[in-house]
XYZ file of C-alpha atoms in Angstrom:
678
model
C 160.853 129.584 10.601
C 163.806 131.917 10.614
C 163.636 135.643 10.232
C 163.968 136.594 6.543
C 162.242 133.462 5.184
C 160.219 134.298 2.071
C 156.693 132.860 2.145
C 153.556 132.847 -0.009
C 150.109 133.107 1.585
C 146.614 133.918 0.324
C 144.265 136.809 1.059
C 140.811 136.409 -0.521
C 142.358 133.736 -2.728
C 144.970 136.211 -4.010
C 148.683 135.336 -3.835
C 150.807 137.455 -1.497
C 154.577 137.325 -0.859
C 156.024 138.404 2.487
C 159.123 137.946 4.670
C 158.937 136.358 8.132
C 159.781 138.910 10.803
C 159.050 137.219 14.148
C 156.809 134.722 15.922
C 153.497 135.869 17.355
C 152.312 133.712 20.231
C 152.655 129.940 20.028
C 151.554 129.339 16.405
C 151.354 132.596 14.453
C 154.016 134.581 12.659
C 154.359 138.207 11.783
C 155.308 138.686 8.119
C 156.111 141.959 6.296
C 155.110 142.397 2.648
C 156.797 144.575 0.007
C 154.739 147.577 1.135
C 156.103 147.066 4.699
C 152.638 146.106 5.879
C 152.566 143.544 8.706
C 150.400 140.406 8.478
C 149.643 137.870 11.196
C 149.986 134.456 9.551
C 148.722 131.096 10.819
C 150.569 128.043 9.464
C 147.371 126.965 7.670
C 147.522 130.125 5.561
C 150.983 129.308 4.192
C 150.917 127.989 0.642
C 154.692 127.894 -0.022
C 157.966 128.531 1.775
C 160.932 129.547 -0.374
C 163.823 127.342 0.778
C 167.239 128.334 2.147
C 167.720 131.940 1.009
C 166.839 134.911 3.233
C 165.209 138.134 2.077
C 164.261 141.581 3.138
C 160.769 142.915 2.342
C 162.239 145.514 -0.051
C 163.702 142.667 -2.185
C 160.318 141.065 -2.945
C 159.642 143.120 -6.150
C 163.094 142.183 -7.554
C 162.468 138.543 -6.689
C 159.113 138.581 -8.494
C 160.618 140.185 -11.593
C 163.205 137.372 -11.708
C 160.483 134.738 -11.416
C 158.215 136.024 -14.215
C 160.405 135.058 -17.215
C 160.358 131.448 -15.984
C 156.558 131.137 -15.894
C 156.100 129.374 -19.231
C 153.135 127.000 -18.831
C 154.067 125.129 -22.007
C 157.244 123.891 -20.332
C 155.085 121.850 -17.956
C 153.959 119.575 -20.789
C 157.585 118.635 -21.523
C 158.211 117.937 -17.844
C 154.981 115.922 -17.625
C 156.045 113.710 -20.536
C 159.328 112.948 -18.795
C 157.893 112.417 -15.307
C 154.991 110.304 -16.662
C 157.435 107.918 -18.301
C 159.383 107.636 -15.036
C 156.066 107.194 -13.176
C 157.162 109.079 -10.053
C 155.928 112.064 -8.037
C 157.783 115.369 -8.140
C 158.400 118.323 -5.819
C 158.747 121.978 -6.861
C 162.495 121.678 -6.269
C 162.663 118.592 -8.523
C 160.777 120.436 -11.231
C 163.092 123.445 -10.856
C 166.052 121.147 -11.402
C 164.368 119.562 -14.437
C 163.233 122.803 -16.063
C 165.887 125.312 -15.016
C 168.831 123.069 -14.024
C 169.041 124.696 -10.604
C 167.295 124.736 -7.211
C 167.585 128.425 -6.443
C 164.872 130.300 -4.592
C 163.731 131.901 -7.853
C 163.673 128.569 -9.715
C 161.887 126.707 -6.904
C 159.187 129.358 -6.538
C 158.715 129.515 -10.319
C 158.330 125.712 -10.419
C 155.847 125.803 -7.529
C 153.898 128.603 -9.229
C 153.623 126.580 -12.433
C 152.465 123.480 -10.554
C 149.897 125.370 -8.470
C 148.431 127.050 -11.567
C 148.417 123.841 -13.606
C 144.992 122.380 -14.456
C 146.061 119.551 -16.735
C 149.300 117.686 -16.107
C 149.856 117.248 -12.350
C 147.730 116.780 -9.243
C 148.791 117.583 -5.683
C 149.074 114.627 -3.359
C 150.406 115.486 0.066
C 153.665 117.426 -0.356
C 154.316 116.208 -3.922
C 152.732 116.347 -7.351
C 151.828 113.252 -9.392
C 151.583 113.181 -13.210
C 148.036 112.582 -14.484
C 147.293 109.752 -16.950
C 147.348 110.776 -20.623
C 143.608 110.090 -21.079
C 142.771 112.317 -18.121
C 144.991 115.110 -19.452
C 143.265 114.894 -22.838
C 139.813 115.063 -21.211
C 140.783 118.013 -19.005
C 142.099 119.894 -22.025
C 138.914 119.123 -23.935
C 136.786 120.422 -21.069
C 138.929 123.543 -20.835
C 138.560 124.211 -24.550
C 134.812 123.776 -24.310
C 134.644 126.128 -21.352
C 136.766 128.705 -23.173
C 134.501 128.375 -26.202
C 131.428 128.753 -23.990
C 132.798 131.903 -22.407
C 133.694 133.321 -25.823
C 130.210 132.517 -27.112
C 128.712 134.117 -24.012
C 130.678 137.310 -24.616
C 129.675 137.284 -28.291
C 126.032 136.734 -27.344
C 126.071 139.706 -24.984
C 127.583 141.861 -27.725
C 124.900 140.730 -30.186
C 122.174 141.482 -27.625
C 123.522 145.005 -27.207
C 123.625 145.543 -30.975
C 120.107 144.202 -31.509
C 118.652 146.302 -28.691
C 120.184 149.348 -30.380
C 118.318 148.420 -33.549
C 121.433 147.277 -35.412
C 121.374 144.281 -37.767
C 122.782 141.137 -36.149
C 123.929 137.874 -37.707
C 122.934 135.498 -34.917
C 125.256 132.500 -34.610
C 124.233 128.899 -33.948
C 125.294 129.259 -30.295
C 123.253 132.480 -30.065
C 120.219 130.593 -31.338
C 120.493 128.024 -28.555
C 120.462 130.796 -25.943
C 117.583 132.525 -27.687
C 115.657 129.252 -27.726
C 115.970 129.143 -23.924
C 114.465 132.613 -23.867
C 111.688 131.561 -26.248
C 110.828 128.504 -24.160
C 110.530 130.720 -21.124
C 108.425 133.304 -22.968
C 105.775 130.683 -23.795
C 105.853 129.136 -20.323
C 102.736 129.442 -18.203
C 104.868 129.914 -15.086
C 108.609 129.803 -14.201
C 110.352 126.531 -13.376
C 113.875 125.253 -12.793
C 114.421 124.539 -16.472
C 114.101 128.255 -17.220
C 116.881 129.421 -14.887
C 119.267 130.426 -17.688
C 116.609 132.710 -19.202
C 115.732 134.136 -15.785
C 119.415 134.856 -15.097
C 119.752 136.636 -18.437
C 116.700 138.802 -17.769
C 118.008 139.637 -14.317
C 121.406 140.568 -15.739
C 119.708 142.868 -18.252
C 117.632 144.363 -15.419
C 114.369 143.275 -17.002
C 111.296 141.670 -15.405
C 112.096 138.022 -14.744
C 108.595 136.702 -15.519
C 107.703 135.032 -18.866
C 106.234 138.331 -20.070
C 109.687 139.877 -19.586
C 111.195 137.237 -21.875
C 108.456 137.882 -24.422
C 109.115 141.638 -24.408
C 112.874 141.111 -24.744
C 112.338 138.961 -27.841
C 110.117 141.705 -29.259
C 112.709 144.385 -28.464
C 115.384 142.255 -30.142
C 113.284 142.220 -33.312
C 112.972 138.427 -33.196
C 109.282 138.279 -32.332
C 106.325 140.391 -33.292
C 104.359 142.247 -30.684
C 101.512 139.925 -31.708
C 103.552 136.709 -31.712
C 101.216 133.728 -31.597
C 102.132 132.172 -28.247
C 99.300 129.658 -28.544
C 100.838 128.316 -31.748
C 104.322 128.281 -30.230
C 103.068 126.312 -27.213
C 101.536 123.708 -29.507
C 103.135 120.809 -31.359
C 102.029 122.246 -34.713
C 104.861 122.699 -37.198
C 104.577 125.877 -39.216
C 107.088 124.723 -41.818
C 107.600 121.442 -43.652
C 110.894 119.591 -43.374
C 113.339 119.577 -46.272
C 112.610 115.867 -46.756
C 108.862 116.434 -47.150
C 109.401 119.354 -49.532
C 111.807 117.278 -51.615
C 109.214 114.509 -52.004
C 106.527 117.075 -52.905
C 108.776 118.524 -55.602
C 109.496 115.037 -56.898
C 105.752 114.358 -57.238
C 105.400 117.512 -59.309
C 108.194 116.582 -61.678
C 107.584 112.806 -61.722
C 103.917 112.059 -60.947
C 103.250 108.543 -59.622
C 101.238 106.054 -61.650
C 97.525 106.766 -61.480
C 96.159 103.433 -60.254
C 92.595 104.702 -60.793
C 93.145 105.664 -64.438
C 91.209 102.647 -65.847
C 88.150 103.656 -63.817
C 88.249 107.413 -64.322
C 85.146 108.803 -66.008
C 85.728 111.645 -68.434
C 83.444 114.385 -67.138
C 85.305 117.269 -68.735
C 82.200 118.116 -70.760
C 80.363 119.240 -67.618
C 80.283 122.856 -66.501
C 81.926 122.828 -63.066
C 81.502 125.606 -60.495
C 83.981 125.904 -57.632
C 82.695 128.171 -54.872
C 84.898 129.395 -52.020
C 86.030 132.475 -50.153
C 88.160 134.739 -52.307
C 91.221 134.006 -50.156
C 90.880 130.220 -50.420
C 93.796 128.570 -52.185
C 93.015 124.878 -51.653
C 90.046 124.289 -53.972
C 88.685 120.886 -53.057
C 85.108 120.769 -54.324
C 83.105 121.664 -57.420
C 79.463 121.373 -58.512
C 77.818 120.421 -61.812
C 74.365 119.772 -63.196
C 73.778 117.189 -65.918
C 70.461 116.702 -67.745
C 69.713 113.000 -68.169
C 66.555 112.613 -70.235
C 63.966 114.677 -68.408
C 65.799 114.530 -65.091
C 68.509 116.675 -63.554
C 71.523 114.917 -62.088
C 73.700 116.625 -59.515
C 77.446 116.074 -59.643
C 79.617 116.853 -56.639
C 83.293 116.672 -57.543
C 85.859 116.351 -54.773
C 89.591 116.867 -55.229
C 91.577 113.620 -55.336
C 94.842 114.049 -53.377
C 95.278 110.270 -53.109
C 96.276 110.504 -56.778
C 99.506 112.116 -55.524
C 99.962 110.475 -52.119
C 100.807 106.830 -51.568
C 99.840 104.863 -48.462
C 102.427 105.435 -45.699
C 104.806 107.412 -47.891
C 106.522 110.563 -46.565
C 103.642 112.846 -47.593
C 101.033 110.523 -46.122
C 102.853 110.235 -42.797
C 103.279 114.012 -42.607
C 99.595 114.627 -43.374
C 98.584 112.058 -40.759
C 100.808 113.725 -38.181
C 99.316 117.148 -38.917
C 95.767 115.725 -39.259
C 94.273 118.964 -40.551
C 94.959 122.309 -42.135
C 95.038 125.014 -39.460
C 93.215 128.255 -40.283
C 94.381 131.384 -38.480
C 93.567 135.067 -39.071
C 97.175 135.566 -40.189
C 97.063 132.708 -42.714
C 96.758 128.947 -42.934
C 99.150 126.152 -42.018
C 98.435 123.502 -44.663
C 98.269 119.735 -44.174
C 100.169 119.209 -47.440
C 102.987 121.325 -48.886
C 101.477 124.355 -50.607
C 102.904 123.604 -54.046
C 100.906 120.358 -54.071
C 97.844 121.479 -52.113
C 97.164 124.542 -54.249
C 98.541 122.997 -57.425
C 97.737 119.539 -58.828
C 95.687 118.482 -55.802
C 93.267 121.405 -56.197
C 90.456 121.799 -58.692
C 92.064 124.623 -60.652
C 89.830 126.439 -63.157
C 90.664 125.694 -66.794
C 92.826 122.651 -66.010
C 92.009 118.965 -66.315
C 91.946 117.657 -62.752
C 91.553 114.293 -61.094
C 88.516 114.046 -58.837
C 86.260 111.680 -56.971
C 82.796 112.473 -58.318
C 79.387 111.777 -56.807
C 76.531 111.674 -59.337
C 73.154 111.914 -57.586
C 69.520 111.845 -58.621
C 67.105 113.351 -56.097
C 63.387 112.966 -55.670
C 61.302 116.121 -55.853
C 61.290 116.308 -52.061
C 65.118 116.178 -51.882
C 65.525 112.531 -50.933
C 68.316 110.540 -52.646
C 66.914 108.199 -55.314
C 70.035 106.978 -57.097
C 73.738 107.697 -56.967
C 77.072 106.641 -58.374
C 80.616 107.283 -57.196
C 83.526 107.264 -59.612
C 87.070 108.536 -60.029
C 86.947 111.150 -62.762
C 88.576 113.815 -64.868
C 86.935 117.215 -64.735
C 87.761 120.682 -66.012
C 86.514 123.379 -63.588
C 84.828 126.138 -65.573
C 84.346 128.949 -63.084
C 85.934 129.852 -59.812
C 83.324 131.869 -57.935
C 83.317 133.519 -54.542
C 80.362 133.285 -52.184
C 79.583 136.920 -52.949
C 79.549 136.144 -56.683
C 77.091 133.313 -56.180
C 74.891 135.373 -53.846
C 74.639 138.030 -56.544
C 73.816 135.447 -59.239
C 71.107 133.868 -57.086
C 69.668 137.191 -56.007
C 69.469 138.520 -59.555
C 68.427 135.167 -61.037
C 71.034 135.408 -63.815
C 69.526 133.339 -66.619
C 72.922 132.639 -68.160
C 73.744 130.509 -65.143
C 70.681 128.274 -65.208
C 72.719 125.288 -63.964
C 73.763 127.164 -60.832
C 70.192 128.320 -60.206
C 68.971 124.741 -60.534
C 71.645 123.458 -58.138
C 70.531 126.107 -55.637
C 66.917 124.950 -55.957
C 67.958 121.353 -55.259
C 69.944 122.604 -52.289
C 66.831 124.273 -50.902
C 64.832 121.054 -51.332
C 67.560 119.136 -49.535
C 67.481 121.591 -46.653
C 63.708 121.265 -46.331
C 63.901 117.465 -46.538
C 66.508 117.304 -43.772
C 64.531 119.659 -41.531
C 61.481 117.469 -41.933
C 63.668 114.649 -40.617
C 64.614 116.674 -37.547
C 67.718 118.524 -38.728
C 68.578 121.470 -36.529
C 69.711 124.692 -38.108
C 71.363 127.306 -35.923
C 71.751 130.731 -37.475
C 74.135 132.792 -35.337
C 76.821 134.758 -37.188
C 80.486 134.061 -36.493
C 83.396 136.503 -36.777
C 85.418 136.436 -39.988
C 88.859 137.679 -38.902
C 91.569 138.701 -41.337
C 95.006 140.018 -40.370
C 97.299 141.467 -43.039
C 100.412 143.143 -41.716
C 99.242 145.621 -39.110
C 95.664 145.696 -40.381
C 92.941 143.745 -38.581
C 89.481 143.329 -40.077
C 86.475 141.599 -38.538
C 83.097 141.135 -40.146
C 80.146 138.879 -39.288
C 79.977 135.684 -41.309
C 76.291 135.141 -42.041
C 74.742 131.976 -43.425
C 74.154 133.417 -46.911
C 72.291 131.581 -49.727
C 75.620 130.734 -51.393
C 77.030 129.240 -48.216
C 73.805 127.309 -47.616
C 73.989 125.976 -51.185
C 77.560 124.697 -50.795
C 76.888 123.319 -47.316
C 73.871 121.330 -48.580
C 75.857 119.823 -51.440
C 78.711 118.839 -49.120
C 76.256 117.254 -46.688
C 74.655 115.421 -49.616
C 78.019 113.979 -50.676
C 78.644 112.920 -47.075
C 75.295 111.167 -46.906
C 75.920 109.290 -50.167
C 79.450 108.262 -49.104
C 78.126 106.976 -45.769
C 75.275 105.075 -47.442
C 77.718 103.506 -49.914
C 80.133 102.525 -47.139
C 77.367 101.012 -45.006
C 75.852 99.138 -47.946
C 79.165 97.739 -49.180
C 80.654 97.083 -45.746
C 83.527 99.542 -46.224
C 85.200 100.750 -43.016
C 84.903 104.549 -43.067
C 85.351 107.344 -40.504
C 81.602 107.843 -39.970
C 80.430 110.899 -38.031
C 77.411 110.710 -35.768
C 75.642 112.842 -33.208
C 73.186 111.885 -30.514
C 69.847 113.740 -30.357
C 70.043 116.811 -28.119
C 68.109 116.995 -24.872
C 66.216 120.194 -25.658
C 64.162 122.169 -23.149
C 60.391 121.639 -23.319
C 58.849 123.284 -26.376
C 56.800 125.687 -24.255
C 60.013 126.826 -22.575
C 61.741 127.384 -25.924
C 58.741 129.284 -27.249
C 59.024 131.719 -24.358
C 62.436 132.761 -25.659
C 62.626 135.398 -28.414
C 62.690 133.758 -31.831
C 65.917 133.892 -33.791
C 69.384 134.014 -32.299
C 68.343 133.847 -28.640
C 66.383 130.651 -29.236
C 69.167 129.277 -31.462
C 71.675 130.010 -28.709
C 69.623 128.022 -26.207
C 69.403 125.102 -28.630
C 73.126 125.299 -29.385
C 73.939 124.824 -25.711
C 72.094 121.502 -25.761
C 73.869 120.080 -28.798
C 76.123 117.117 -27.921
C 79.519 116.747 -29.549
C 79.684 114.775 -32.746
C 81.575 111.487 -32.581
C 83.617 109.461 -35.049
C 83.666 105.690 -35.395
C 83.938 102.952 -37.999
C 80.233 102.134 -37.671
C 77.457 104.284 -39.223
C 75.039 105.900 -36.789
C 72.479 108.712 -37.107
C 73.611 112.327 -37.113
C 70.895 114.222 -35.256
C 71.613 117.843 -36.188
C 71.973 116.941 -39.885
C 68.829 114.774 -39.904
C 70.675 111.863 -41.534
C 70.776 108.129 -40.810
C 74.511 108.076 -41.582
C 77.130 110.620 -42.527
C 80.805 110.626 -43.499
C 82.902 113.694 -44.290
C 84.557 113.296 -47.703
C 84.627 116.799 -49.166
C 87.921 118.195 -47.822
C 90.623 115.564 -48.398
C 93.294 118.250 -48.951
C 92.484 119.780 -45.561
C 91.312 116.862 -43.375
C 93.159 113.579 -43.107
C 89.988 111.671 -42.176
C 88.456 112.701 -45.511
C 91.549 111.435 -47.310
C 91.213 108.103 -45.503
C 87.584 107.855 -46.632
C 88.611 108.478 -50.261
C 91.299 105.820 -50.049
C 88.876 103.238 -48.640
C 86.142 104.004 -51.194
C 88.472 104.044 -54.196
C 90.041 100.712 -53.245
C 86.556 99.168 -53.156
C 85.721 100.686 -56.544
C 88.861 99.059 -57.975
C 87.646 95.701 -56.654
C 90.336 95.615 -53.980
C 90.110 95.141 -50.257
C 90.215 98.542 -48.503
C 93.704 99.177 -47.117
C 92.441 99.578 -43.536
C 90.404 97.153 -41.451
C 87.928 98.606 -38.936
C 90.449 97.982 -36.156
C 93.292 99.666 -38.040
C 91.099 102.599 -39.033
C 89.892 103.054 -35.474
C 93.480 103.075 -34.200
C 94.395 105.818 -36.675
C 91.315 107.850 -35.738
C 92.288 107.713 -32.074
C 95.764 108.933 -32.978
C 94.366 111.821 -35.017
C 92.072 113.022 -32.257
C 94.694 114.840 -30.172
C 96.155 116.636 -33.203
C 92.720 117.765 -34.381
C 91.780 118.967 -30.900
C 95.055 120.848 -30.519
C 94.579 122.562 -33.882
C 91.022 123.553 -32.957
C 92.233 124.959 -29.636
C 94.974 127.027 -31.300
C 92.469 128.352 -33.842
C 90.029 129.301 -31.089
C 92.662 130.948 -28.876
C 94.188 132.847 -31.800
C 90.820 134.116 -32.988
C 90.017 135.260 -29.468
C 93.316 137.161 -29.210
C 92.761 139.043 -32.474
C 89.164 139.823 -31.549
C 90.362 141.443 -28.338
C 93.191 143.204 -30.160
C 90.685 144.587 -32.678
C 88.503 145.890 -29.860
C 91.555 147.375 -28.125
C 92.205 149.392 -31.265
C 88.559 150.514 -31.357
C 87.988 151.213 -27.683
C 86.185 154.472 -28.363
C 83.593 152.909 -30.670
C 80.087 151.991 -29.616
C 78.727 148.633 -30.801
C 75.237 147.235 -31.181
C 74.691 144.120 -29.132
C 72.010 141.507 -28.486
C 71.645 139.776 -25.145
C 71.807 136.077 -26.076
C 71.673 134.333 -22.702
C 72.544 134.617 -19.047
C 75.785 133.111 -17.793
C 75.280 133.963 -14.096
C 71.977 135.799 -13.830
C 72.355 136.391 -10.090
C 75.454 138.483 -10.891
C 74.022 140.154 -13.978
C 76.579 138.355 -16.171
C 75.284 137.682 -19.659
C 76.468 136.751 -23.141
C 76.200 139.531 -25.710
C 76.551 139.237 -29.485
C 78.130 142.282 -31.157
C 76.105 142.280 -34.360
C 78.522 144.253 -36.519
C 81.386 141.868 -35.726
C 79.782 138.507 -35.025
C 81.555 138.393 -31.634
C 80.072 136.782 -28.534
C 81.437 138.271 -25.311
C 80.578 138.117 -21.639
C 79.264 141.336 -20.111
C 78.100 142.365 -16.639
C 74.897 144.420 -16.579
C 74.093 147.016 -13.940
C 70.350 146.668 -14.573
C 67.701 144.096 -15.385
C 68.170 143.454 -19.112
C 65.988 141.130 -21.176
C 67.049 138.283 -23.454
C 66.955 139.435 -27.055
C 67.199 143.063 -25.982
C 69.286 145.337 -28.180
C 71.961 147.192 -26.227
C 74.785 149.619 -26.974
C 78.179 148.708 -25.528
C 81.694 150.047 -25.397
C 84.971 148.487 -24.304
C 86.010 149.850 -20.912
C 89.140 147.720 -20.442
C 90.827 145.091 -22.581
C 94.037 143.045 -22.339
C 94.473 140.791 -25.396
C 97.617 139.114 -24.080
C 95.962 138.455 -20.727
C 92.704 137.332 -22.429
C 90.586 139.796 -20.482
C 87.914 142.243 -21.587
C 85.328 144.368 -19.804
C 82.309 145.819 -21.620
C 80.085 148.593 -20.356
C 76.631 149.560 -21.493
C 76.207 152.970 -23.107
C 72.811 154.639 -22.555
C 71.384 155.887 -25.878
C 71.013 159.417 -24.505
C 74.747 159.457 -23.657
C 75.833 159.027 -27.292
C 77.635 161.878 -28.984
C 76.485 163.036 -32.405
C 79.526 161.374 -33.989
C 78.750 158.037 -32.336
C 75.115 158.258 -33.426
C 76.124 158.776 -37.041
C 78.606 155.902 -36.873
C 75.951 153.550 -35.521
C 73.363 154.523 -38.103
C 75.826 153.810 -40.912
C 76.618 150.251 -39.781
């Protein structure tokens, strides 16, 4: 190259212009830039040589100013159209001639600059540039637009993050939601993986912990999640909301009820006084009780809500209920199996309204054994909606104005005694009743009160009758059974303190109940056969039982064969198990959160059993809460012993809690008063 030749080279991928001054060795050149700085250039570093004209370093700024007006990228598209039609390659000089009608140094460099910056129209091949095919140009433009949109969305997302972290209101866009979903998926992850890299990168950029807990805290700080977000529920396949399609069908059923195919068989039982008994917070009322005097005998009526009146086989509502399998009960509220407007409306046994039901009329022997029964679709009009507390008060005071309810309770007691004579096992250990409303958490022990025993006995009675009817008539039903437990020797059980300690030991021996299309004994209930039918709004298996029984009552073949029913039951199993797991995990979290908020309190406990006696690890029941928790003792405690405990450490999110025993003589006067008042 001659002295004064203008060249372009790159430093850290940045364009530089310089003028050749002299050779350096065999291959290198010394070039001087506009700042009179010398550069040693290897031929491989050269990206363009301006032809013919010679320059001085001081002229480079003027040259660049002359080039800039020519750098119109849009002009390349015109040139591409022409060159593509001619189907020939092009050099920077050719392009300069085409665009600027000259081959001057300024024009040639401007043409080269346009070609080297081009991402769409031309591709470099050797010393020339070839026009790309039209389809390829269109695709490259599309990709560029998408990338530009992505970058714009990324910038917008960062701005929204900043606003939200400052506590400002943010209207999150659809693209924001996709990025937030990546963060949410990472927050519920058990451990990081490759699919979470985008979330990890975001956390790193924001200088936050890059573990899942960091993602969780960011979502909380953004105001998108609560500090007590239910991660167990989010990890599950349980849908909290119903789809628009399901809600539309539910609304249609309200406005245009389907034909009642059981209408010809429905018995008018609206003359009966019907008691519905539930917790005060219960919204899905699916059972009611009546007493009818027939001659000199008392006939029990157990009325069960009839959701199959509103749900057709395999319709949208039926498929959704089958997919959900069960209503999920959480301390923060329930996730229903059916849309709420149906479940708490026409499906429920609403006081004062004429409701469709499946009614079980039963005559019992004096000892509680079933003598006669009938099952019929019916109309009823619930008279009273009572809470368990209401019924406990009525039974305790023996309110003469509610003689029917008192009589039903007496029959319930006879049933309980009859079942126990047949080997039924009753375990009386309180469970925690957990309610969360806003920021308030309440826990109280749920004892087996007379009212709850009454309702439980009537529901078991209906299940026995349904199972007997199905077995007698050959109706495929989802029968429940339980094998007899392998209990410790009686002398060993008698050595344990009577009451909850002994019940706890028996509970450990109880096998899981099973479900099949064949009736088998249910050991803990003391029944030869049993089928759950009393919660068809809340359990899909109960709804299936109703559908099978009602078809038989209409003189039709039940819609499901044993094989078909068994296939459905297998499909329901995973959903039911998942719901039970989420309920258990959520209850555990709120129990620990409640104790975290009451760390200074002292609780009464009972030592139920040893988990690892060699380590002093036992199971303690906190009587005032109904909570069973593991605790390590520093002394030799006895089963059934009453102890005082306090929380020493607790981590609800980490599912960890440590209890410590409090010696009675270490209690303060305030703690003593608090204990005596509970």
